mmCIF file of C-alpha atoms in Angstrom:
data_model
loop_
_atom_site.group_PDB
_atom_site.id
_atom_site.type_symbol
_atom_site.label_atom_id
_atom_site.label_comp_id
_atom_site.label_asym_id
_atom_site.label_seq_id
_atom_site.Cartn_x
_atom_site.Cartn_y
_atom_site.Cartn_z
ATOM 1 C CA UNK A 1 61.730 89.858 108.135
ATOM 2 C CA UNK A 2 64.120 87.360 107.021
ATOM 3 C CA UNK A 3 65.796 89.458 104.527
ATOM 4 C CA UNK A 4 66.401 92.313 107.266
ATOM 5 C CA UNK A 5 67.999 89.839 109.751
ATOM 6 C CA UNK A 6 70.253 88.694 106.822
ATOM 7 C CA UNK A 7 71.402 92.354 105.831
ATOM 8 C CA UNK A 8 72.402 92.934 109.617
ATOM 9 C CA UNK A 9 74.322 89.560 109.969
ATOM 10 C CA UNK A 10 76.219 90.491 106.397
ATOM 11 C CA UNK A 11 76.928 93.991 107.901
ATOM 12 C CA UNK A 12 78.156 92.394 110.891
ATOM 13 C CA UNK A 13 80.166 89.739 109.298
ATOM 14 C CA UNK A 14 81.601 92.588 106.658
ATOM 15 C CA UNK A 15 82.843 94.822 109.713
ATOM 16 C CA UNK A 16 84.428 91.911 111.607
ATOM 17 C CA UNK A 17 86.387 90.744 108.590
ATOM 18 C CA UNK A 18 87.230 94.170 107.200
ATOM 19 C CA UNK A 19 88.464 95.691 110.753
ATOM 20 C CA UNK A 20 90.305 92.908 112.583
ATOM 21 C CA UNK A 21 92.434 94.236 115.126
ATOM 22 C CA UNK A 22 94.381 91.141 116.005
ATOM 23 C CA UNK A 23 95.241 90.342 112.505
ATOM 24 C CA UNK A 24 96.133 93.725 111.661
ATOM 25 C CA UNK A 25 98.782 93.902 114.373
ATOM 26 C CA UNK A 26 100.322 90.647 113.222
ATOM 27 C CA UNK A 27 100.485 91.234 109.580
ATOM 28 C CA UNK A 28 102.635 94.193 110.574
ATOM 29 C CA UNK A 29 104.952 92.458 112.502
ATOM 30 C CA UNK A 30 105.153 89.619 109.633
ATOM 31 C CA UNK A 31 105.908 92.109 107.138
ATOM 32 C CA UNK A 32 109.175 92.974 109.296
ATOM 33 C CA UNK A 33 109.860 89.630 110.505
ATOM 34 C CA UNK A 34 108.948 87.518 107.437
ATOM 35 C CA UNK A 35 110.021 89.697 104.765
ATOM 36 C CA UNK A 36 111.411 87.141 102.416
ATOM 37 C CA UNK A 37 109.263 84.445 103.896
ATOM 38 C CA UNK A 38 106.285 86.288 102.554
ATOM 39 C CA UNK A 39 106.887 85.016 98.919
ATOM 40 C CA UNK A 40 106.971 81.071 99.619
ATOM 41 C CA UNK A 41 103.925 81.513 101.966
ATOM 42 C CA UNK A 42 101.746 83.131 99.757
ATOM 43 C CA UNK A 43 102.849 80.762 96.820
#
């Protein structure tokens, strides 16, 4: 039972992290706005 619950939790977390609607939209704008600022921010 414990193992089954963990598997479901992992699947839910992966889906939430792999498919973030608000983050994806922001990334698109960030690439256009902070094109040069991407280098210093990542470093």
